[in-house]
């Protein structure tokens, strides 16, 4: 099984990224092949400040390594280092129906809010399809918000294969039931754009100040309890559920328990991160090596696609 996933350097990683996606990357790196990339082409649409884009790209690589990604097992690279993918993107673009892209939520949401949308947002799912197909990926570990884009990828691949022969493998999304949609501190989906995140590598003291807005009641369905369950042991979770049901239990106490459990849960990656960040040369070497391996695979798939459609 070949695994692939990408993550945008649009800011620092939050619990949604970790529990929805990154945790799967780590578990799946033992498969036949695993490719993970920092999606800086995708991020360029939102991050228009070169120093931030560069910094977050590097931070993303360090974060992934600190959380357990092993560069000996998985190929870790930066998206823009594999230009073959943009060439493949163009090939897929020529067969991508406008109506299909108009239904995709990133673009639709912008339109609905009356915000200006650029061609990058509109064609984002095609680039994502190229990202996936370029590595003959079978499995794409993601959060629920990406399922629609993977459906688009399958549509584009099927239509290309129908016209030109069996060139692309059909990928499938892989979700974790308990954390495919991690709620933010306000109960909505945790997202960098909603200002409701708990960051993985945030200073624990700063994190304790973040105020969730709702009063918890029944544990099932309560977003704070859901967040607590992600970092607590089974016994702690049961004890907390009992406290919830007993009543007279302030959300200040839940917040404190949540912060304590989180500090313990992420202690090891935090220490590892400090070590990695002190050695930027090593990070660059890992990314260079990953990019070279990624290019080799993408080149092979790109040539297959070009031959099939007569681009010689
Ligand atoms: P942005 O707000 O800039 O889109 P993001 O936080 O949504 O950023 P992405 O890079 O778009 O991050 O997504 C990276 C991965 O994290 C994807 O697989 C996505 O499905 C997953 N993910 C993001 N937010 C959540 C969430 N709240 N719960 C579960 N998975 C999530
Ligand atoms: Mg997103």
Coordinates of C-alpha atoms and ligand atoms in Angstrom, one line a residue:
X1 CA 0.0 0.0 0.0
X2 CA 1.3 3.5 -0.9
X3 CA 0.4 6.3 1.4
X4 CA 0.5 10.0 0.6
X5 CA -0.6 13.2 2.3
X6 CA 0.2 16.9 2.4
X7 CA -0.2 19.6 5.0
X8 CA -0.2 23.4 4.4
X9 CA 2.3 25.7 6.0
X10 CA -0.4 28.3 6.6
X11 CA 0.5 28.7 10.3
X12 CA 1.4 26.4 13.2
X13 CA -0.1 23.0 13.5
X14 CA -3.1 22.5 15.8
X15 CA -4.9 19.5 17.4
X16 CA -7.1 19.0 14.4
X17 CA -4.0 18.6 12.2
X18 CA -2.4 16.3 14.6
X19 CA -5.3 14.0 15.7
X20 CA -7.0 14.1 12.3
X21 CA -4.0 13.7 10.0
X22 CA -0.5 13.7 11.4
X23 CA -1.1 10.9 13.8
X24 CA -2.1 8.7 10.8
X25 CA 1.1 9.7 8.9
X26 CA 3.1 8.4 11.8
X27 CA 1.2 5.1 12.0
X28 CA 1.2 4.6 8.3
X29 CA 4.9 5.2 7.7
X30 CA 5.6 1.5 8.0
X31 CA 3.7 0.7 4.8
X32 CA 5.3 -0.1 1.5
X33 CA 5.9 3.6 0.7
X34 CA 4.8 6.7 2.4
X35 CA 5.2 10.2 1.0
X36 CA 4.4 13.3 3.1
X37 CA 4.8 16.8 1.9
X38 CA 4.6 20.4 3.1
X39 CA 2.1 21.9 0.7
X40 CA 3.6 25.4 0.1
X41 CA 2.1 25.8 -3.4
X42 CA -1.4 25.5 -1.8
X43 CA -0.4 27.8 1.1
X44 CA 0.8 30.5 -1.3
X45 CA -2.9 31.4 -1.9
X46 CA -3.3 32.5 1.7
X47 CA 0.2 33.3 2.9
X48 CA 1.4 36.4 0.9
X49 CA 4.4 37.2 3.1
X50 CA 7.6 35.5 1.9
X51 CA 9.3 35.3 5.3
X52 CA 6.2 33.7 6.9
X53 CA 5.8 31.2 4.1
X54 CA 9.5 30.2 4.3
X55 CA 9.4 30.1 8.1
X56 CA 6.2 28.0 8.4
X57 CA 7.4 25.6 5.7
X58 CA 10.5 24.9 7.8
X59 CA 8.5 24.8 11.0
X60 CA 6.1 22.3 9.5
X61 CA 9.0 19.9 8.6
X62 CA 10.4 20.2 12.1
X63 CA 7.0 19.7 13.7
X64 CA 6.4 16.5 11.6
X65 CA 9.8 15.1 12.6
X66 CA 9.3 16.0 16.3
X67 CA 5.9 14.2 16.3
X68 CA 7.5 11.0 15.1
X69 CA 7.8 11.1 11.3
X70 CA 10.9 9.0 10.5
X71 CA 12.8 10.2 7.4
X72 CA 14.3 6.7 7.0
X73 CA 10.9 5.2 6.6
X74 CA 8.8 8.0 5.0
X75 CA 9.7 10.4 2.2
X76 CA 9.4 14.0 3.6
X77 CA 9.6 16.9 1.2
X78 CA 8.4 20.3 0.2
X79 CA 5.8 20.4 -2.6
X80 CA 7.4 23.0 -4.8
X81 CA 10.6 20.9 -5.0
X82 CA 8.8 18.5 -7.3
X83 CA 7.9 20.5 -10.4
X84 CA 6.7 17.3 -12.2
X85 CA 3.5 17.7 -10.1
X86 CA 2.7 21.1 -11.6
X87 CA 3.1 19.6 -15.1
X88 CA 0.8 16.7 -14.2
X89 CA -1.6 19.3 -12.8
X90 CA -1.8 21.0 -16.2
X91 CA -2.6 17.7 -17.9
X92 CA -5.4 17.0 -15.4
X93 CA -6.7 20.6 -15.8
X94 CA -7.5 20.1 -19.4
X95 CA -10.0 17.4 -18.4
X96 CA -11.5 19.0 -15.3
X97 CA -15.1 20.1 -15.8
X98 CA -15.9 23.6 -14.6
X99 CA -19.1 22.4 -12.9
X100 CA -17.1 19.9 -10.8
X101 CA -14.8 22.6 -9.5
X102 CA -17.6 25.0 -8.9
X103 CA -19.1 22.5 -6.4
X104 CA -15.9 22.3 -4.3
X105 CA -16.3 23.9 -0.9
X106 CA -13.2 26.0 -0.7
X107 CA -14.3 28.0 -3.7
X108 CA -18.0 27.8 -3.0
X109 CA -17.6 29.2 0.5
X110 CA -15.6 32.1 -0.7
X111 CA -18.2 32.9 -3.3
X112 CA -21.0 32.6 -0.7
X113 CA -19.3 35.1 1.5
X114 CA -18.8 37.5 -1.4
X115 CA -15.0 37.2 -1.0
X116 CA -12.8 37.5 -4.1
X117 CA -11.6 34.1 -5.3
X118 CA -8.5 33.6 -7.5
X119 CA -7.8 30.9 -10.0
X120 CA -5.6 29.1 -7.5
X121 CA -8.6 28.6 -5.1
X122 CA -10.8 27.5 -8.0
X123 CA -8.3 24.9 -9.3
X124 CA -7.0 23.8 -5.9
X125 CA -8.6 20.4 -6.1
X126 CA -6.9 19.7 -9.5
X127 CA -3.4 20.5 -8.0
X128 CA -4.4 18.2 -5.0
X129 CA -5.3 15.5 -7.5
X130 CA -1.9 15.8 -9.2
X131 CA -0.3 15.6 -5.7
X132 CA -2.0 12.3 -5.1
X133 CA -1.8 10.7 -8.5
X134 CA 1.9 11.6 -9.0
X135 CA 3.0 9.0 -6.5
X136 CA 0.6 6.1 -7.4
X137 CA -1.0 6.6 -4.0
X138 CA -3.5 4.1 -2.7
X139 CA -4.3 5.7 0.6
X140 CA -4.6 9.4 1.6
X141 CA -4.8 9.9 5.4
X142 CA -6.8 13.1 6.0
X143 CA -9.5 14.8 8.1
X144 CA -13.1 14.9 7.0
X145 CA -12.9 18.3 5.3
X146 CA -10.6 16.7 2.6
X147 CA -12.9 13.9 1.6
X148 CA -14.6 15.9 -1.2
X149 CA -11.3 16.8 -2.8
X150 CA -10.3 13.1 -2.9
X151 CA -13.6 12.3 -4.6
X152 CA -12.7 15.0 -7.2
X153 CA -9.3 13.3 -7.6
X154 CA -10.9 10.0 -8.3
X155 CA -13.2 11.5 -10.8
X156 CA -10.3 13.2 -12.7
X157 CA -8.3 10.0 -12.6
X158 CA -11.2 7.8 -13.8
X159 CA -11.9 10.2 -16.7
X160 CA -8.3 10.3 -17.8
X161 CA -8.0 6.5 -17.6
X162 CA -11.2 6.2 -19.6
X163 CA -9.8 8.3 -22.4
X164 CA -6.2 7.3 -22.4
X165 CA -5.9 3.9 -20.7
X166 CA -5.0 2.7 -17.2
X167 CA -2.5 5.3 -16.2
X168 CA -3.5 6.4 -12.7
X169 CA -4.2 4.4 -9.6
X170 CA -7.4 5.0 -7.7
X171 CA -6.7 6.5 -4.3
X172 CA -8.9 6.3 -1.2
X173 CA -9.3 8.6 1.8
X174 CA -8.5 7.3 5.2
X175 CA -10.1 8.8 8.2
X176 CA -9.9 8.2 12.0
X177 CA -13.4 7.9 13.4
X178 CA -12.8 9.6 16.7
X179 CA -10.9 12.5 15.3
X180 CA -11.9 13.2 11.7
X181 CA -13.4 16.5 12.7
X182 CA -11.7 17.8 15.9
X183 CA -13.7 20.7 17.4
X184 CA -12.1 24.0 18.2
X185 CA -12.4 25.8 21.5
X186 CA -15.7 27.3 20.3
X187 CA -17.2 23.9 19.2
X188 CA -16.8 24.6 15.5
X189 CA -14.3 22.6 13.4
X190 CA -10.8 23.5 14.6
X191 CA -9.2 25.5 11.8
X192 CA -6.4 28.0 11.5
X193 CA -8.8 30.4 9.8
X194 CA -11.4 30.4 12.7
X195 CA -9.1 31.6 15.6
X196 CA -10.3 28.6 17.7
X197 CA -7.2 26.4 17.7
X198 CA -5.1 24.7 20.3
X199 CA -1.6 24.6 18.8
X200 CA 0.5 21.4 19.2
X201 CA 3.7 23.3 20.0
X202 CA 2.3 26.3 21.8
X203 CA 3.8 27.3 25.1
X204 CA 1.7 25.4 27.7
X205 CA 1.2 28.6 29.7
X206 CA -0.2 30.5 26.7
X207 CA -2.5 27.6 26.0
X208 CA -4.0 27.7 29.5
X209 CA -5.2 31.2 28.9
X210 CA -7.4 30.2 26.0
X211 CA -11.1 30.3 27.1
X212 CA -13.5 27.8 25.7
X213 CA -16.9 29.5 25.4
X214 CA -19.4 27.0 26.4
X215 CA -20.5 25.5 29.7
X216 CA -20.0 21.7 29.6
X217 CA -23.0 19.5 30.5
X218 CA -23.4 15.9 29.1
X219 CA -20.0 14.5 28.2
X220 CA -21.2 12.9 25.0
X221 CA -21.3 15.6 22.4
X222 CA -19.5 18.2 24.5
X223 CA -16.6 19.5 22.5
X224 CA -14.3 20.1 25.6
X225 CA -14.9 16.5 26.7
X226 CA -14.1 15.4 23.1
X227 CA -10.8 17.3 23.2
X228 CA -10.0 16.0 26.6
X229 CA -10.6 12.4 25.4
X230 CA -7.9 12.9 22.8
X231 CA -5.1 13.4 25.3
X232 CA -6.3 11.7 28.5
X233 CA -5.9 8.0 29.5
X234 CA -9.0 5.8 29.4
X235 CA -9.2 5.9 33.2
X236 CA -9.0 9.7 33.2
X237 CA -11.7 9.9 30.6
X238 CA -14.0 7.8 32.6
X239 CA -13.4 9.8 35.7
X240 CA -14.1 13.0 33.8
X241 CA -17.3 11.6 32.4
X242 CA -18.4 10.9 35.9
X243 CA -17.7 14.4 37.0
X244 CA -19.6 15.8 34.0
X245 CA -22.7 13.7 34.9
X246 CA -22.5 14.5 38.6
X247 CA -22.9 18.2 37.9
X248 CA -21.7 21.2 39.9
X249 CA -18.5 21.0 37.9
X250 CA -17.2 24.2 36.5
X251 CA -15.6 24.5 33.1
X252 CA -12.6 26.1 34.7
X253 CA -11.8 22.7 36.1
X254 CA -12.2 21.0 32.8
X255 CA -9.9 23.5 31.2
X256 CA -7.2 22.8 33.8
X257 CA -7.5 19.1 33.4
X258 CA -7.3 19.5 29.7
X259 CA -4.2 21.6 29.9
X260 CA -2.5 19.2 32.3
X261 CA -3.3 16.2 30.1
X262 CA -2.1 18.0 27.0
X263 CA 1.1 19.0 28.6
X264 CA 1.8 15.4 29.4
X265 CA 0.7 14.1 26.1
X266 CA 3.0 16.4 24.0
X267 CA 5.9 16.5 26.4
X268 CA 8.1 14.2 24.4
X269 CA 7.6 15.8 21.0
X270 CA 8.1 19.1 22.5
X271 CA 11.6 18.1 23.8
X272 CA 12.4 16.5 20.5
X273 CA 11.3 19.6 18.6
X274 CA 13.8 21.8 20.5
X275 CA 16.6 19.4 19.6
X276 CA 15.6 19.4 15.9
X277 CA 15.2 23.1 15.6
X278 CA 18.7 23.6 16.8
X279 CA 20.1 21.8 13.8
X280 CA 18.6 23.4 10.6
X281 CA 21.3 21.9 8.4
X282 CA 20.0 18.4 9.2
X283 CA 16.4 19.5 8.4
X284 CA 17.5 20.8 5.0
X285 CA 19.4 17.6 4.3
X286 CA 16.3 15.5 5.1
X287 CA 14.1 17.7 2.9
X288 CA 16.6 17.6 0.0
X289 CA 16.8 13.8 0.2
X290 CA 13.0 13.5 0.3
X291 CA 12.6 15.8 -2.7
X292 CA 15.0 13.8 -4.8
X293 CA 13.1 10.6 -4.0
X294 CA 9.8 12.2 -4.6
X295 CA 10.9 13.6 -7.9
X296 CA 12.0 10.1 -9.1
X297 CA 8.6 8.7 -8.5
X298 CA 6.7 11.7 -9.9
X299 CA 8.8 11.7 -13.0
X300 CA 7.9 8.0 -13.7
X301 CA 4.2 8.7 -13.3
X302 CA 4.3 11.9 -15.3
X303 CA 6.1 10.1 -18.2
X304 CA 3.4 7.4 -18.1
X305 CA 0.7 10.1 -18.4
X306 CA 2.5 12.0 -21.2
X307 CA 3.0 8.9 -23.3
X308 CA -0.6 7.9 -22.8
X309 CA -2.0 11.2 -24.1
X310 CA 0.5 11.8 -26.9
X311 CA 2.7 14.4 -25.3
X312 CA 6.0 13.4 -26.8
Ligands
LIG1 P1 -6.4 26.1 6.8 O1 -7.3 26.6 7.9 O2 -5.3 27.0 6.3 O3 -7.1 25.3 5.7 P2 -6.0 23.6 8.2 O4 -5.7 23.8 9.7 O5 -7.3 23.2 7.7 O6 -5.5 24.9 7.5 P3 -4.7 21.9 6.2 O7 -3.3 22.0 5.8 O8 -5.8 22.4 5.3 O9 -4.9 22.6 7.7 O10 -5.1 20.4 6.6 C1 -4.1 19.5 7.0 C2 -4.7 18.2 7.4 O11 -5.3 18.4 8.7 C3 -5.8 17.7 6.4 O12 -5.7 16.3 6.3 C4 -7.1 18.1 7.1 O13 -8.2 17.3 6.8 C5 -6.7 17.9 8.6 N1 -7.5 18.8 9.5 C6 -7.5 20.1 9.5 N2 -8.4 20.5 10.5 C7 -8.9 19.4 11.1 C8 -9.8 19.2 12.2 N3 -10.4 20.2 12.8 N4 -10.1 17.9 12.5 C9 -9.5 16.8 11.8 N5 -8.7 17.0 10.8 C10 -8.3 18.3 10.4
LIG2 MG1 -7.8 23.3 5.6

